[in-house]
Coordinates of C-alpha atoms in Angstrom, one line a residue:
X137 CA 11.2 7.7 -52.8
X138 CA 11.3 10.1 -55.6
X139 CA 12.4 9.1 -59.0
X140 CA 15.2 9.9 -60.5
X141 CA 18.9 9.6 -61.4
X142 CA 20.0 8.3 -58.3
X143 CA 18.7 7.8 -54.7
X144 CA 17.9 10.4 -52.4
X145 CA 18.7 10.4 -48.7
X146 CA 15.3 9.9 -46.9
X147 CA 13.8 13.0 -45.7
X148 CA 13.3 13.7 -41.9
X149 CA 10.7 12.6 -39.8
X150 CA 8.1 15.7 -39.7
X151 CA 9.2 18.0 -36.7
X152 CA 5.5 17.0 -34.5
X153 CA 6.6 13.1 -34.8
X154 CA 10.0 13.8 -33.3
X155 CA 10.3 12.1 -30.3
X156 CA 6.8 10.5 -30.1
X157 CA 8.0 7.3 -28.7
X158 CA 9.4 8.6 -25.7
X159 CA 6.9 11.2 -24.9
X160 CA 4.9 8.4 -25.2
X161 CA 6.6 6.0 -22.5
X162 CA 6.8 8.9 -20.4
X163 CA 3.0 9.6 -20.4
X164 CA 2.3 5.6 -20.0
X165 CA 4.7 5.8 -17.1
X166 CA 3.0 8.6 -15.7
X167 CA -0.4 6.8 -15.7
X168 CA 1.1 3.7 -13.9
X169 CA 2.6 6.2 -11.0
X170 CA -0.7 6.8 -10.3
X171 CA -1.7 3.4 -9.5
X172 CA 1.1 3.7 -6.8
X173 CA 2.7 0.1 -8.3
X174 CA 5.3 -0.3 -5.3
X175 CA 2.6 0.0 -3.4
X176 CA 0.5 -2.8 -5.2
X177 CA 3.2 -5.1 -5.0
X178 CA 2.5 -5.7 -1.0
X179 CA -0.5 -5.8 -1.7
X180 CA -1.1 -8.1 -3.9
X181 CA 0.8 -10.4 -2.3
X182 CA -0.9 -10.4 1.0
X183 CA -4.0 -11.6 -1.6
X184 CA -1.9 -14.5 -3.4
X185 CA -1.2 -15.6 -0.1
X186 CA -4.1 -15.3 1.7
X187 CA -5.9 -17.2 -1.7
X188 CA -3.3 -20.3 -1.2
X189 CA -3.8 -20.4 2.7
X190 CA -8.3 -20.6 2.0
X191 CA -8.1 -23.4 -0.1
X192 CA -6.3 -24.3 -3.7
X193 CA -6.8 -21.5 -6.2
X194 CA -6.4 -21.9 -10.1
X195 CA -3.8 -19.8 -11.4
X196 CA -6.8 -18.1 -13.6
X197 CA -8.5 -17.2 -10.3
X198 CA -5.7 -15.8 -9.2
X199 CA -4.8 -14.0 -11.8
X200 CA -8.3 -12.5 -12.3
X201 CA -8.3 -11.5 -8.6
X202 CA -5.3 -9.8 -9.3
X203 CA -6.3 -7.7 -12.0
X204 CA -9.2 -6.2 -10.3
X205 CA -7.3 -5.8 -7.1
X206 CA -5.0 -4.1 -8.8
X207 CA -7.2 -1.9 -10.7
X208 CA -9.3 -0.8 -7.7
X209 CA -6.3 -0.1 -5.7
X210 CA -4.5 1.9 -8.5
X211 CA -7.6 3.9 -9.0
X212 CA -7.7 4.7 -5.1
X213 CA -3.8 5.7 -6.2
X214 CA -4.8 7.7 -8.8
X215 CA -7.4 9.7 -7.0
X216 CA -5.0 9.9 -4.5
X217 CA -2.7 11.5 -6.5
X218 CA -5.8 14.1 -7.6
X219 CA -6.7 14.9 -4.0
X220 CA -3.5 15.3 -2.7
X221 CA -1.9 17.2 -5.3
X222 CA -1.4 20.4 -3.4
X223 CA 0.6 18.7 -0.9
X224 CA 2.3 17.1 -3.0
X225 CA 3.6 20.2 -4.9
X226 CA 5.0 21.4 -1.5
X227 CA 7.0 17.9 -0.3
X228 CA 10.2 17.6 -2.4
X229 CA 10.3 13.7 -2.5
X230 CA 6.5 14.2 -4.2
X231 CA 7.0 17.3 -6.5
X232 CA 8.0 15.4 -9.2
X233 CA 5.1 12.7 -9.2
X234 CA 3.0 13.7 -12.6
X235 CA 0.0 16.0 -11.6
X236 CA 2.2 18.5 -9.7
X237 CA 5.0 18.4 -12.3
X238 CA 2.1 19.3 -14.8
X239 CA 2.2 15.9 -16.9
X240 CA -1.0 15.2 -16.4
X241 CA -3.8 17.5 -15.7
X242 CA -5.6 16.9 -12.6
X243 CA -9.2 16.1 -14.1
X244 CA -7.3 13.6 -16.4
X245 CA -5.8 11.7 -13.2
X246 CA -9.7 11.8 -11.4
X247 CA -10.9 10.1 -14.3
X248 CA -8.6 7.8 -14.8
X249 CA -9.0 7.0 -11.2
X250 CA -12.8 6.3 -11.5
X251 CA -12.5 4.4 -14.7
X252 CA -10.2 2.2 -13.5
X253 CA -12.6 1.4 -10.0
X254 CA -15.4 0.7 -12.2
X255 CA -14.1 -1.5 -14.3
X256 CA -12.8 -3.4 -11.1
X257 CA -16.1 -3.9 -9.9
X258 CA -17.1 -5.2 -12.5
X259 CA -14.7 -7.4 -13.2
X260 CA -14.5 -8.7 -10.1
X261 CA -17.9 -9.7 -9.7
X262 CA -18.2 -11.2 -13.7
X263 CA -15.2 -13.2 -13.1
X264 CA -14.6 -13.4 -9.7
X265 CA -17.9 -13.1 -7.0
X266 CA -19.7 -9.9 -6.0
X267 CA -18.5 -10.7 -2.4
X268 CA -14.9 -10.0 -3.4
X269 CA -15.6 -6.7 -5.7
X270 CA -17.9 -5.3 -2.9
X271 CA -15.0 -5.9 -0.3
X272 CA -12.5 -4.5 -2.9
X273 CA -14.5 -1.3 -3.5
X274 CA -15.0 -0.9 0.3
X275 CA -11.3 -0.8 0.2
X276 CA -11.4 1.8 -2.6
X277 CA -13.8 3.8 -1.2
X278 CA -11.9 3.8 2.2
X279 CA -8.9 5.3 0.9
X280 CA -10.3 7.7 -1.3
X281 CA -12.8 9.2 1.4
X282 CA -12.1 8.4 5.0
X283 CA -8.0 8.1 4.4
X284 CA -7.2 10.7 2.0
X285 CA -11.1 13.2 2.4
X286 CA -11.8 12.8 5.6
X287 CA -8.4 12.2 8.6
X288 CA -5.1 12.7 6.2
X289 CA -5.3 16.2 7.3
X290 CA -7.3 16.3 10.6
X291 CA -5.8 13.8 12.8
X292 CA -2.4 12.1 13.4
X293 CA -4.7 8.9 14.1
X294 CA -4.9 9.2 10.1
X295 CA -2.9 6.3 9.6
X296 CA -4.6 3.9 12.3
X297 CA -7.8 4.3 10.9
X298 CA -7.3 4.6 7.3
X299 CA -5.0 1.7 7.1
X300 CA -7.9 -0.5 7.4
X301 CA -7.8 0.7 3.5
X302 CA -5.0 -1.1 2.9
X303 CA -5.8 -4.3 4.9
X304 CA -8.5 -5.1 2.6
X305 CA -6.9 -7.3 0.2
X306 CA -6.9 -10.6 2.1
X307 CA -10.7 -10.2 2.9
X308 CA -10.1 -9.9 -0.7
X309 CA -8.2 -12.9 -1.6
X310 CA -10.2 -15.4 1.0
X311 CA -13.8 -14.4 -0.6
X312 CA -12.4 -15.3 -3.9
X313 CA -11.6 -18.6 -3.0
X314 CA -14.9 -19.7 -0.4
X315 CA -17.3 -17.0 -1.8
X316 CA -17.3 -16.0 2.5
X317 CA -15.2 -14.2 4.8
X318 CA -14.7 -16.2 7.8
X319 CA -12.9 -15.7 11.3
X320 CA -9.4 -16.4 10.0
X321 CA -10.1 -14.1 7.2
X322 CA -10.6 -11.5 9.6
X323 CA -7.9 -12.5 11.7
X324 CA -5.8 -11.7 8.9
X325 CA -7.5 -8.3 8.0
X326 CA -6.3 -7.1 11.8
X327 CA -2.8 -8.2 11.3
X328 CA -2.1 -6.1 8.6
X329 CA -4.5 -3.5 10.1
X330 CA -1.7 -3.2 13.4
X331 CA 1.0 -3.7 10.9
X332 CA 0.2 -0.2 9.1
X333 CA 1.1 2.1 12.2
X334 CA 4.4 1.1 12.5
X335 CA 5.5 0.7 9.1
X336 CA 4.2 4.0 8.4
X337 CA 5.2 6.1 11.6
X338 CA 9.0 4.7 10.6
X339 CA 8.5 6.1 7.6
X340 CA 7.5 9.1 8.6
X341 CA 10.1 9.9 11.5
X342 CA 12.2 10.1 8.3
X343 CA 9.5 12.8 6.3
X344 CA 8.5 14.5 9.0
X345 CA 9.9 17.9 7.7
X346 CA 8.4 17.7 4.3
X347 CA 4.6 16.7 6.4
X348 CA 5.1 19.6 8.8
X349 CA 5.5 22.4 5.7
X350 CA 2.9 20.6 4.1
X351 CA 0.8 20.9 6.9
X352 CA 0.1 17.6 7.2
X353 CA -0.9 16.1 10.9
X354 CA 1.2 13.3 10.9
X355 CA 2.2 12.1 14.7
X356 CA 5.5 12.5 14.3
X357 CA 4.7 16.7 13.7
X358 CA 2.2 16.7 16.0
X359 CA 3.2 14.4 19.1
X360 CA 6.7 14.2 18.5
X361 CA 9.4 12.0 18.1
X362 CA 9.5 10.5 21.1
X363 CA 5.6 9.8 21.3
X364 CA 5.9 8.4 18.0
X365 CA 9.2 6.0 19.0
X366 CA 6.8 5.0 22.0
X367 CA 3.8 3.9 19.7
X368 CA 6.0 2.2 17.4
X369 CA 7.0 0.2 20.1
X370 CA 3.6 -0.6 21.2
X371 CA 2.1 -1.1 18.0
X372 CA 5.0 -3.6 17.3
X373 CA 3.8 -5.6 20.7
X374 CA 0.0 -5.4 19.9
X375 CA 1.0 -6.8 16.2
X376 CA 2.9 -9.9 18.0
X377 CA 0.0 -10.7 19.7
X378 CA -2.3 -10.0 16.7
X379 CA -0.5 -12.9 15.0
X380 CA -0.5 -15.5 17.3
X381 CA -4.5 -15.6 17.1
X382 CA -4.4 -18.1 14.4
X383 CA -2.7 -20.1 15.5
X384 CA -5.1 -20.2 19.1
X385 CA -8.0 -20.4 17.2
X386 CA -6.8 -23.4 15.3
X387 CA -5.9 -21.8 12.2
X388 CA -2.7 -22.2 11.5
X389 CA -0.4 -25.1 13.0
X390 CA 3.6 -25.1 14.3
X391 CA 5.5 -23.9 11.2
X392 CA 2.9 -20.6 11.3
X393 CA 4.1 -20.9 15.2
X394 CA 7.9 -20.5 14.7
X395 CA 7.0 -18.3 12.3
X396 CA 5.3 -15.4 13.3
X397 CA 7.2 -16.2 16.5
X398 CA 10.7 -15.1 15.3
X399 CA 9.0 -12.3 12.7
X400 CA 7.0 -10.4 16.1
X401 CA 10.2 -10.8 18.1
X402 CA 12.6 -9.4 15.3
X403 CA 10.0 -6.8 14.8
X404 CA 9.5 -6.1 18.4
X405 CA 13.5 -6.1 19.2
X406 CA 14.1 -3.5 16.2
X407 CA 11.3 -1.4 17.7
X408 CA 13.3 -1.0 21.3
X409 CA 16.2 -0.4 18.9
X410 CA 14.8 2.6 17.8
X411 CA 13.4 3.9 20.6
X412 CA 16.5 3.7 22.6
X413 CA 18.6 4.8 19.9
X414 CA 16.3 7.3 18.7
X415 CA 18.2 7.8 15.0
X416 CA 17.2 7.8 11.4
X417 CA 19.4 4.5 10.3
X418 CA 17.5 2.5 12.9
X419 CA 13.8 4.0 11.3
X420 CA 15.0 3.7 7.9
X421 CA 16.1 -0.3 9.3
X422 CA 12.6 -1.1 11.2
X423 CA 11.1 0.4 8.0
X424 CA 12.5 -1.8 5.8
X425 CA 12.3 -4.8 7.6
X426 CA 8.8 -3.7 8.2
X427 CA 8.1 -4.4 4.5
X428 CA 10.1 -7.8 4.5
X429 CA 7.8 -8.8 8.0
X430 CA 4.5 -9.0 6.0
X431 CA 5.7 -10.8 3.0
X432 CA 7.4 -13.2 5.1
X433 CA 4.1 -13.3 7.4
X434 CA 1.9 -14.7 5.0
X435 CA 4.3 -16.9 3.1
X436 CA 5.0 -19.1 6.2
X437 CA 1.1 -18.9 6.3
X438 CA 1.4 -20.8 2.3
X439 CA 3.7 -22.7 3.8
X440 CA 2.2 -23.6 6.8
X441 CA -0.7 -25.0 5.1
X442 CA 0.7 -26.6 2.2
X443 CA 3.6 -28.7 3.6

């Protein structure tokens, strides 16, 4: 303040720091977009729960796993988002995300992407064990190059086969905790592996416009509506039976039972629902309670162990 006979009303904030703050939120929100964080949140919970259910964790362990799950995954995300950015720019629901709205240059978003898998690694296997940042890059690189590089746009079996990506974290979560992957481990890998289809095709029987001008092979475009309904329906029977492995192979006892029990048949019933009905409210409904099937899946697994 200057001196003088009296007090001076503060001068403006120079013109280049107007608004810093929230340019500044907006660019940290753009970074965390590319992670795909309600995406993650599935995730990561399949690998809390799948810690619980190998043995009894410390919440540091936990917490650690979680950190490098979530950076490999939100790196696959943000390459993701790099890859697929021409698509993107020609689907309205994705137009906005940050590369194709021109928030973030695309070389920025590949880096980011790489940065943030490498310093997974290796802070899985400092803090964690190799086994688990091996099987959480596998993941990464999954996503990136056999999802995303090498089916997104060649086949509508995409989905089937790239979606072991995303059924990665409990292999995760179970070699965090034992340092091995054993048959239940695996077990649980191949119920979220037959989960995918059938979460996804609902989805997609809603975005199948915005994937046909994109050019995008999903089955709905290609095979149709009614093919899709039909392999909803029968991926919905193959995950029932999927889930009651466990259990057979002495894995999980009669609280898992009742479980997954009432979870497949509630899937399976909403399934026949939409194939029958054939509408958007019952995809959007299976699609939904798609999501709310897996978390409730592998918390009755917690909870079949721990009470």
């Amino acid at each position: 303040m200057a001196a003088g006979p009296r007090a001076e009303a503060p001068a403006p904030p120079p013109a280049s720091l107007v608004g810093l703050a929230p340019r500044t939120r907006q660019l940290l929100s753009d970074y965390v977009e590319l992670t795909k964080p309600k995406v993650q949140s599935l995730l990561l919970l399949t690998t809390i729960a799948t810690m619980y259910v190998a043995g009894d964790p410390s919440p540091l362990l936990v917490a650690l796993t979680c950190l490098g799950g979530y950076l490999s995954a939100g790196g696959a995300g943000a390459v993701n988002h790099f890859l697929d950015r021409d698509l993107d720019a020609r689907m309205t629901r994705t137009a906005a995300r940050p590369i194709p709205a021109g928030r973030i240059a695309p070389h920025a978003a590949l880096a980011f992407g790489c940065v943030l898998a490498a310093l997974s690694l290796l802070e899985l296997s400092l803090a964690v064990n190799p086994l688990a940042a091996a099987l959480s890059f596998a993941g990464f690189l999954g996503y990136v190059f056999v999802y995303t590089l090498w089916l997104k746009r060649r086949t509508p079996q995409n989905i089937v086969i790239g979606g072991a990506a995303g059924a990665v974290p409990p292999l995760v979560g179970w070699a965090a905790v034992r340092g091995s992957v054993s048959g239940t481990a695996v077990m649980l890998f191949f119920i979220v592996f037959f989960w995918t289809p059938a979460h996804f095709w609902s989805l997609s029987l809603l975005t199948q416009g915005e994937y046909a001008r994109a050019g995008v092979p999903m089955l709905p475009v290609v095979r149709g509506e009614q093919e899709t309904r039909r392999q909803i329906l029968l991926y919905a029977v193959l995950l029932y039976a999927v889930t009651q492995l466990p259990f057979c192979a002495g894995g999980f006892g009669g609280i898992y039972l009742a479980g997954s029990l009432a979870l497949g048949l509630a899937f399976i019933a909403g399934a026949v629902r939409l194939y029958r009905r054939a509408d958007r409210r019952s995809a959007l409904q299976l699609y939904l309670f798609s999501l709310a099937y897996l978390a409730l899946l592998f918390c009755v697994m917690v909870a079949d162990v721990h009470l």
